[in-house]
Amino acid sequence: ETGVTQTPRHLVMGMTNKKSLKCEQHLGHNAMYWYKQSAKKPLELMFVYNFKEQTENNSVPSRFSPECPNSSHLFLHLHTLQPEDSALYLCASSRLLESVDTQYFGPGTRLTVL
Amino acid sequence: GQNIDQPTEMTATEGAIVQINCTYQTSGFNGLFWYQQHAGEAPTFLSYNVLDGLEEKGRFSSFLSRSKGYSYLLLKELQMKDSASYLCAVRDRDYKLSFGAGTTVTVRA
């Protein structure tokens, strides 16, 4: 069971394309996160939003642009990506940024950049 | 930065016990989490430790020693469905989660 959904589940794009990843949470949470998961590497935190305000940008290149229009939706806009950006992109949410609650993850978008 | 280490792979037999160790060095400590991730799926929450000691949840238990920067996840009575990657994650003073690379557990019949 997951209250966090992500679309699309798979995406193949060229380096000159522009695409967006979407995340939606149905848990009434106020904090949302983007992570990157590459093969054999730890999950890397990319962005954090708390009550729609960005609180963390973990030195992510500007070709990744997040957007959080409300507490339930989070987008990741992609443009002029590189092949090394191919990875699983995971969205997560938690009730509050500074609570003891765990984060709940979506199923991820498997991105391949050609 | 954060440093979280766990073994890359472990193999065990159905019905057996496996212990996955995790050591960490972080800037501040606000809890340690274990997640299970099956191939192609989302990580799912297994356990949370913030105080020293053992937390038991059915077949899964997790232990924490803050002074040693050490935790382990114990999986008992292994089942085939337990074959997955197990992620150790530590929350720092800013409430950010840092993850280890994950331990792939293979359960054999």
PDB file of C-alpha atoms in Angstrom:
ATOM      1  CA  GLU A   1       0.000   0.000   0.000  1.00  0.00           C
ATOM      2  CA  THR A   2       1.360   3.417  -0.863  1.00  0.00           C
ATOM      3  CA  GLY A   3      -0.183   6.827  -0.560  1.00  0.00           C
ATOM      4  CA  VAL A   4       2.495   8.321  -2.817  1.00  0.00           C
ATOM      5  CA  THR A   5       2.117   7.975  -6.579  1.00  0.00           C
ATOM      6  CA  GLN A   6       4.554   8.909  -9.310  1.00  0.00           C
ATOM      7  CA  THR A   7       4.125   9.290 -13.058  1.00  0.00           C
ATOM      8  CA  PRO A   8       5.429   8.237 -15.430  1.00  0.00           C
ATOM      9  CA  ARG A   9       6.907   5.000 -14.117  1.00  0.00           C
ATOM     10  CA  HIS A  10       9.369   4.811 -17.001  1.00  0.00           C
ATOM     11  CA  LEU A  11      10.772   7.591 -19.186  1.00  0.00           C
ATOM     12  CA  VAL A  12      13.259   7.576 -22.022  1.00  0.00           C
ATOM     13  CA  MET A  13      14.417  10.954 -23.267  1.00  0.00           C
ATOM     14  CA  GLY A  14      17.085  12.486 -25.442  1.00  0.00           C
ATOM     15  CA  MET A  15      19.529  15.048 -24.137  1.00  0.00           C
ATOM     16  CA  THR A  16      17.686  17.899 -25.833  1.00  0.00           C
ATOM     17  CA  ASN A  17      14.212  16.977 -24.590  1.00  0.00           C
ATOM     18  CA  LYS A  18      12.207  18.631 -21.845  1.00  0.00           C
ATOM     19  CA  LYS A  19      10.079  16.440 -19.628  1.00  0.00           C
ATOM     20  CA  SER A  20       8.504  16.535 -16.177  1.00  0.00           C
ATOM     21  CA  LEU A  21       8.110  13.981 -13.424  1.00  0.00           C
ATOM     22  CA  LYS A  22       5.037  14.163 -11.231  1.00  0.00           C
ATOM     23  CA  CYS A  23       4.514  13.080  -7.641  1.00  0.00           C
ATOM     24  CA  GLU A  24       1.275  13.152  -5.680  1.00  0.00           C
ATOM     25  CA  GLN A  25       0.713  12.179  -2.066  1.00  0.00           C
ATOM     26  CA  HIS A  26      -2.671  11.339  -0.552  1.00  0.00           C
ATOM     27  CA  LEU A  27      -1.496  11.194   3.067  1.00  0.00           C
ATOM     28  CA  GLY A  28      -2.080  14.776   4.166  1.00  0.00           C
ATOM     29  CA  HIS A  29       1.654  15.290   4.600  1.00  0.00           C
ATOM     30  CA  ASN A  30       3.380  18.666   4.563  1.00  0.00           C
ATOM     31  CA  ALA A  31       6.943  17.779   3.580  1.00  0.00           C
ATOM     32  CA  MET A  32       7.957  16.321   0.218  1.00  0.00           C
ATOM     33  CA  TYR A  33      11.292  15.147  -1.137  1.00  0.00           C
ATOM     34  CA  TRP A  34      13.047  14.194  -4.374  1.00  0.00           C
ATOM     35  CA  TYR A  35      15.754  11.524  -4.276  1.00  0.00           C
ATOM     36  CA  LYS A  36      17.997  10.059  -6.972  1.00  0.00           C
ATOM     37  CA  GLN A  37      18.889   6.365  -6.803  1.00  0.00           C
ATOM     38  CA  SER A  38      21.679   5.157  -9.087  1.00  0.00           C
ATOM     39  CA  ALA A  39      22.749   1.535  -9.313  1.00  0.00           C
ATOM     40  CA  LYS A  40      24.860   0.384  -6.361  1.00  0.00           C
ATOM     41  CA  LYS A  41      24.852   3.899  -4.858  1.00  0.00           C
ATOM     42  CA  PRO A  42      23.035   5.324  -1.843  1.00  0.00           C
ATOM     43  CA  LEU A  43      19.877   7.321  -2.304  1.00  0.00           C
ATOM     44  CA  GLU A  44      20.859  10.936  -2.806  1.00  0.00           C
ATOM     45  CA  LEU A  45      18.631  13.668  -1.469  1.00  0.00           C
ATOM     46  CA  MET A  46      17.990  16.293  -4.154  1.00  0.00           C
ATOM     47  CA  PHE A  47      15.304  18.668  -2.919  1.00  0.00           C
ATOM     48  CA  VAL A  48      13.120  19.181   0.136  1.00  0.00           C
ATOM     49  CA  TYR A  49       9.876  21.129   0.341  1.00  0.00           C
ATOM     50  CA  ASN A  50       8.195  21.970   3.623  1.00  0.00           C
ATOM     51  CA  PHE A  51       4.739  23.531   3.451  1.00  0.00           C
ATOM     52  CA  LYS A  52       5.373  24.261  -0.263  1.00  0.00           C
ATOM     53  CA  GLU A  53       8.602  26.142   0.464  1.00  0.00           C
ATOM     54  CA  GLN A  54      11.918  24.749  -0.751  1.00  0.00           C
ATOM     55  CA  THR A  55      14.177  24.198   2.239  1.00  0.00           C
ATOM     56  CA  GLU A  56      16.933  22.148   0.656  1.00  0.00           C
ATOM     57  CA  ASN A  57      18.741  22.086  -2.668  1.00  0.00           C
ATOM     58  CA  ASN A  58      21.509  19.560  -2.300  1.00  0.00           C
ATOM     59  CA  SER A  59      23.836  21.071  -4.913  1.00  0.00           C
ATOM     60  CA  VAL A  60      21.675  19.772  -7.728  1.00  0.00           C
ATOM     61  CA  PRO A  61      22.503  20.983 -11.278  1.00  0.00           C
ATOM     62  CA  SER A  62      20.119  23.558 -12.702  1.00  0.00           C
ATOM     63  CA  ARG A  63      18.980  21.149 -15.430  1.00  0.00           C
ATOM     64  CA  PHE A  64      16.752  19.736 -12.651  1.00  0.00           C
ATOM     65  CA  SER A  65      14.066  22.200 -11.609  1.00  0.00           C
ATOM     66  CA  PRO A  66      11.563  21.329  -8.861  1.00  0.00           C
ATOM     67  CA  GLU A  67       8.108  22.798  -8.411  1.00  0.00           C
ATOM     68  CA  CYS A  68       5.698  22.393  -5.518  1.00  0.00           C
ATOM     69  CA  PRO A  69       2.352  24.091  -6.258  1.00  0.00           C
ATOM     70  CA  ASN A  70       0.703  22.701  -3.102  1.00  0.00           C
ATOM     71  CA  SER A  71       1.463  20.271  -0.288  1.00  0.00           C
ATOM     72  CA  SER A  72       0.093  17.316  -2.239  1.00  0.00           C
ATOM     73  CA  HIS A  73       1.949  17.727  -5.519  1.00  0.00           C
ATOM     74  CA  LEU A  74       5.605  17.862  -6.443  1.00  0.00           C
ATOM     75  CA  PHE A  75       7.147  18.099  -9.898  1.00  0.00           C
ATOM     76  CA  LEU A  76      10.656  17.691 -11.235  1.00  0.00           C
ATOM     77  CA  HIS A  77      11.202  19.471 -14.540  1.00  0.00           C
ATOM     78  CA  LEU A  78      14.020  18.073 -16.654  1.00  0.00           C
ATOM     79  CA  HIS A  79      15.886  19.739 -19.521  1.00  0.00           C
ATOM     80  CA  THR A  80      19.141  19.122 -21.379  1.00  0.00           C
ATOM     81  CA  LEU A  81      19.970  16.111 -19.243  1.00  0.00           C
ATOM     82  CA  GLN A  82      23.111  14.015 -19.532  1.00  0.00           C
ATOM     83  CA  PRO A  83      23.382  10.220 -19.833  1.00  0.00           C
ATOM     84  CA  GLU A  84      24.765  10.074 -16.274  1.00  0.00           C
ATOM     85  CA  ASP A  85      21.432  11.422 -15.066  1.00  0.00           C
ATOM     86  CA  SER A  86      19.867   8.056 -15.899  1.00  0.00           C
ATOM     87  CA  ALA A  87      18.605   6.686 -12.581  1.00  0.00           C
ATOM     88  CA  LEU A  88      15.524   5.930 -10.507  1.00  0.00           C
ATOM     89  CA  TYR A  89      13.962   9.133  -9.205  1.00  0.00           C
ATOM     90  CA  LEU A  90      12.021   8.656  -6.003  1.00  0.00           C
ATOM     91  CA  CYS A  91       9.554  11.012  -4.401  1.00  0.00           C
ATOM     92  CA  ALA A  92       8.790  10.798  -0.693  1.00  0.00           C
ATOM     93  CA  SER A  93       6.608  12.601   1.817  1.00  0.00           C
ATOM     94  CA  SER A  94       6.376  12.922   5.591  1.00  0.00           C
ATOM     95  CA  ARG A  95       3.890  14.520   7.939  1.00  0.00           C
ATOM     96  CA  LEU A  96       6.310  17.205   9.031  1.00  0.00           C
ATOM     97  CA  LEU A  97       9.932  17.920   8.208  1.00  0.00           C
ATOM     98  CA  GLU A  98      10.949  17.880  11.846  1.00  0.00           C
ATOM     99  CA  SER A  99       8.746  15.110  13.163  1.00  0.00           C
ATOM    100  CA  VAL A 100       9.772  11.637  14.212  1.00  0.00           C
ATOM    101  CA  ASP A 101       7.628  10.167  11.459  1.00  0.00           C
ATOM    102  CA  THR A 102       9.167   8.150   8.702  1.00  0.00           C
ATOM    103  CA  GLN A 103       9.142   9.157   5.066  1.00  0.00           C
ATOM    104  CA  TYR A 104       6.828   7.317   2.680  1.00  0.00           C
ATOM    105  CA  PHE A 105       8.193   6.671  -0.789  1.00  0.00           C
ATOM    106  CA  GLY A 106       6.550   6.503  -4.165  1.00  0.00           C
ATOM    107  CA  PRO A 107       7.394   3.717  -6.652  1.00  0.00           C
ATOM    108  CA  GLY A 108       9.795   5.932  -8.576  1.00  0.00           C
ATOM    109  CA  THR A 109      10.329   6.938 -12.185  1.00  0.00           C
ATOM    110  CA  ARG A 110      12.986   4.972 -14.061  1.00  0.00           C
ATOM    111  CA  LEU A 111      14.673   7.574 -16.275  1.00  0.00           C
ATOM    112  CA  THR A 112      16.934   6.741 -19.178  1.00  0.00           C
ATOM    113  CA  VAL A 113      18.752   9.562 -20.972  1.00  0.00           C
ATOM    114  CA  LEU A 114      20.042   8.677 -24.419  1.00  0.00           C
TER     115      LEU A 114
ATOM    116  CA  GLY B   1      29.236  14.842   4.904  1.00  0.00           C
ATOM    117  CA  GLN B   2      27.606  11.705   6.213  1.00  0.00           C
ATOM    118  CA  ASN B   3      29.204   8.271   6.108  1.00  0.00           C
ATOM    119  CA  ILE B   4      27.013   5.194   6.345  1.00  0.00           C
ATOM    120  CA  ASP B   5      28.411   1.723   5.730  1.00  0.00           C
ATOM    121  CA  GLN B   6      26.658  -1.586   5.306  1.00  0.00           C
ATOM    122  CA  PRO B   7      27.649  -4.816   3.536  1.00  0.00           C
ATOM    123  CA  THR B   8      26.845  -5.039  -0.161  1.00  0.00           C
ATOM    124  CA  GLU B   9      25.419  -8.544  -0.255  1.00  0.00           C
ATOM    125  CA  MET B  10      24.370 -11.372   2.065  1.00  0.00           C
ATOM    126  CA  THR B  11      22.996 -14.823   1.323  1.00  0.00           C
ATOM    127  CA  ALA B  12      21.076 -17.065   3.706  1.00  0.00           C
ATOM    128  CA  THR B  13      18.877 -20.136   3.681  1.00  0.00           C
ATOM    129  CA  GLU B  14      15.121 -20.143   4.099  1.00  0.00           C
ATOM    130  CA  GLY B  15      14.233 -20.400   7.802  1.00  0.00           C
ATOM    131  CA  ALA B  16      17.596 -19.072   8.948  1.00  0.00           C
ATOM    132  CA  ILE B  17      18.561 -15.789  10.627  1.00  0.00           C
ATOM    133  CA  VAL B  18      20.506 -12.963   9.006  1.00  0.00           C
ATOM    134  CA  GLN B  19      22.000  -9.888  10.676  1.00  0.00           C
ATOM    135  CA  ILE B  20      22.733  -6.791   8.606  1.00  0.00           C
ATOM    136  CA  ASN B  21      25.142  -4.357  10.234  1.00  0.00           C
ATOM    137  CA  CYS B  22      25.261  -0.620   9.690  1.00  0.00           C
ATOM    138  CA  THR B  23      27.849   1.834  10.979  1.00  0.00           C
ATOM    139  CA  TYR B  24      27.484   5.561  10.666  1.00  0.00           C
ATOM    140  CA  GLN B  25      29.149   8.913  11.213  1.00  0.00           C
ATOM    141  CA  THR B  26      26.823  11.869  10.909  1.00  0.00           C
ATOM    142  CA  SER B  27      26.545  15.479  11.975  1.00  0.00           C
ATOM    143  CA  GLY B  28      24.103  15.101  14.834  1.00  0.00           C
ATOM    144  CA  PHE B  29      21.648  12.260  15.277  1.00  0.00           C
ATOM    145  CA  ASN B  30      17.875  12.248  15.150  1.00  0.00           C
ATOM    146  CA  GLY B  31      17.131   8.603  14.596  1.00  0.00           C
ATOM    147  CA  LEU B  32      18.042   5.614  12.456  1.00  0.00           C
ATOM    148  CA  PHE B  33      15.688   3.928   9.988  1.00  0.00           C
ATOM    149  CA  TRP B  34      15.700   0.633   8.162  1.00  0.00           C
ATOM    150  CA  TYR B  35      13.854   0.283   4.852  1.00  0.00           C
ATOM    151  CA  GLN B  36      13.176  -2.723   2.638  1.00  0.00           C
ATOM    152  CA  GLN B  37      13.256  -2.289  -1.125  1.00  0.00           C
ATOM    153  CA  HIS B  38      12.268  -5.004  -3.579  1.00  0.00           C
ATOM    154  CA  ALA B  39      13.643  -4.675  -7.081  1.00  0.00           C
ATOM    155  CA  GLY B  40      11.748  -2.049  -9.053  1.00  0.00           C
ATOM    156  CA  GLU B  41       9.661  -0.986  -6.066  1.00  0.00           C
ATOM    157  CA  ALA B  42       9.566   1.822  -3.511  1.00  0.00           C
ATOM    158  CA  PRO B  43      11.504   1.543  -0.250  1.00  0.00           C
ATOM    159  CA  THR B  44       9.121   0.618   2.572  1.00  0.00           C
ATOM    160  CA  PHE B  45       9.618   1.457   6.232  1.00  0.00           C
ATOM    161  CA  LEU B  46      10.686  -1.399   8.520  1.00  0.00           C
ATOM    162  CA  SER B  47      11.909   0.096  11.774  1.00  0.00           C
ATOM    163  CA  TYR B  48      13.023   3.193  13.637  1.00  0.00           C
ATOM    164  CA  ASN B  49      15.488   3.530  16.539  1.00  0.00           C
ATOM    165  CA  VAL B  50      16.299   6.743  18.354  1.00  0.00           C
ATOM    166  CA  LEU B  51      17.297   5.353  21.767  1.00  0.00           C
ATOM    167  CA  ASP B  52      19.828   2.619  22.468  1.00  0.00           C
ATOM    168  CA  GLY B  53      18.525  -0.897  22.531  1.00  0.00           C
ATOM    169  CA  LEU B  54      16.476  -3.394  20.624  1.00  0.00           C
ATOM    170  CA  GLU B  55      13.165  -2.770  18.854  1.00  0.00           C
ATOM    171  CA  GLU B  56      11.261  -5.906  17.893  1.00  0.00           C
ATOM    172  CA  LYS B  57       8.564  -6.152  15.266  1.00  0.00           C
ATOM    173  CA  GLY B  58       7.550  -9.700  14.514  1.00  0.00           C
ATOM    174  CA  ARG B  59      10.310 -11.443  12.563  1.00  0.00           C
ATOM    175  CA  PHE B  60      12.317  -8.231  12.265  1.00  0.00           C
ATOM    176  CA  SER B  61      14.332  -6.569  15.035  1.00  0.00           C
ATOM    177  CA  SER B  62      16.604  -3.546  14.973  1.00  0.00           C
ATOM    178  CA  PHE B  63      19.306  -2.580  17.448  1.00  0.00           C
ATOM    179  CA  LEU B  64      21.029   0.743  18.046  1.00  0.00           C
ATOM    180  CA  SER B  65      24.132   1.831  19.924  1.00  0.00           C
ATOM    181  CA  ARG B  66      24.554   5.581  19.601  1.00  0.00           C
ATOM    182  CA  SER B  67      27.917   5.667  21.367  1.00  0.00           C
ATOM    183  CA  LYS B  68      29.311   3.185  18.836  1.00  0.00           C
ATOM    184  CA  GLY B  69      27.532   4.620  15.791  1.00  0.00           C
ATOM    185  CA  TYR B  70      26.213   1.145  15.117  1.00  0.00           C
ATOM    186  CA  SER B  71      22.954  -0.547  14.273  1.00  0.00           C
ATOM    187  CA  TYR B  72      21.856  -3.913  13.005  1.00  0.00           C
ATOM    188  CA  LEU B  73      18.719  -5.332  11.442  1.00  0.00           C
ATOM    189  CA  LEU B  74      17.935  -8.923  12.380  1.00  0.00           C
ATOM    190  CA  LEU B  75      15.729 -10.975  10.102  1.00  0.00           C
ATOM    191  CA  LYS B  76      14.465 -14.226  11.639  1.00  0.00           C
ATOM    192  CA  GLU B  77      12.736 -17.246  10.095  1.00  0.00           C
ATOM    193  CA  LEU B  78      13.727 -16.064   6.654  1.00  0.00           C
ATOM    194  CA  GLN B  79      11.233 -16.457   3.851  1.00  0.00           C
ATOM    195  CA  MET B  80      11.790 -16.277   0.102  1.00  0.00           C
ATOM    196  CA  LYS B  81       9.853 -13.001  -0.009  1.00  0.00           C
ATOM    197  CA  ASP B  82      12.509 -11.443   2.247  1.00  0.00           C
ATOM    198  CA  SER B  83      14.912 -11.391  -0.712  1.00  0.00           C
ATOM    199  CA  ALA B  84      15.350  -7.647  -1.199  1.00  0.00           C
ATOM    200  CA  SER B  85      17.673  -4.724  -0.589  1.00  0.00           C
ATOM    201  CA  TYR B  86      17.771  -3.387   2.976  1.00  0.00           C
ATOM    202  CA  LEU B  87      18.629   0.290   3.418  1.00  0.00           C
ATOM    203  CA  CYS B  88      20.060   1.846   6.560  1.00  0.00           C
ATOM    204  CA  ALA B  89      19.317   5.581   6.865  1.00  0.00           C
ATOM    205  CA  VAL B  90      20.320   8.101   9.518  1.00  0.00           C
ATOM    206  CA  ARG B  91      18.586  11.404  10.186  1.00  0.00           C
ATOM    207  CA  ASP B  92      20.951  14.222  11.105  1.00  0.00           C
ATOM    208  CA  ARG B  93      20.522  17.338  13.206  1.00  0.00           C
ATOM    209  CA  ASP B  94      18.777  19.078  10.302  1.00  0.00           C
ATOM    210  CA  TYR B  95      16.345  16.153   9.962  1.00  0.00           C
ATOM    211  CA  LYS B  96      17.793  15.135   6.617  1.00  0.00           C
ATOM    212  CA  LEU B  97      18.033  11.424   5.840  1.00  0.00           C
ATOM    213  CA  SER B  98      21.319   9.988   4.599  1.00  0.00           C
ATOM    214  CA  PHE B  99      21.256   6.469   3.230  1.00  0.00           C
ATOM    215  CA  GLY B 100      23.723   3.632   2.987  1.00  0.00           C
ATOM    216  CA  ALA B 101      24.121   1.938  -0.382  1.00  0.00           C
ATOM    217  CA  GLY B 102      21.930  -0.967   0.716  1.00  0.00           C
ATOM    218  CA  THR B 103      22.485  -4.647   1.453  1.00  0.00           C
ATOM    219  CA  THR B 104      21.069  -7.117  -1.043  1.00  0.00           C
ATOM    220  CA  VAL B 105      19.822 -10.189   0.793  1.00  0.00           C
ATOM    221  CA  THR B 106      19.245 -13.361  -1.197  1.00  0.00           C
ATOM    222  CA  VAL B 107      17.246 -16.114   0.453  1.00  0.00           C
ATOM    223  CA  ARG B 108      17.836 -19.597  -0.949  1.00  0.00           C
ATOM    224  CA  ALA B 109      15.609 -22.635  -0.554  1.00  0.00           C
TER     225      ALA B 109
END
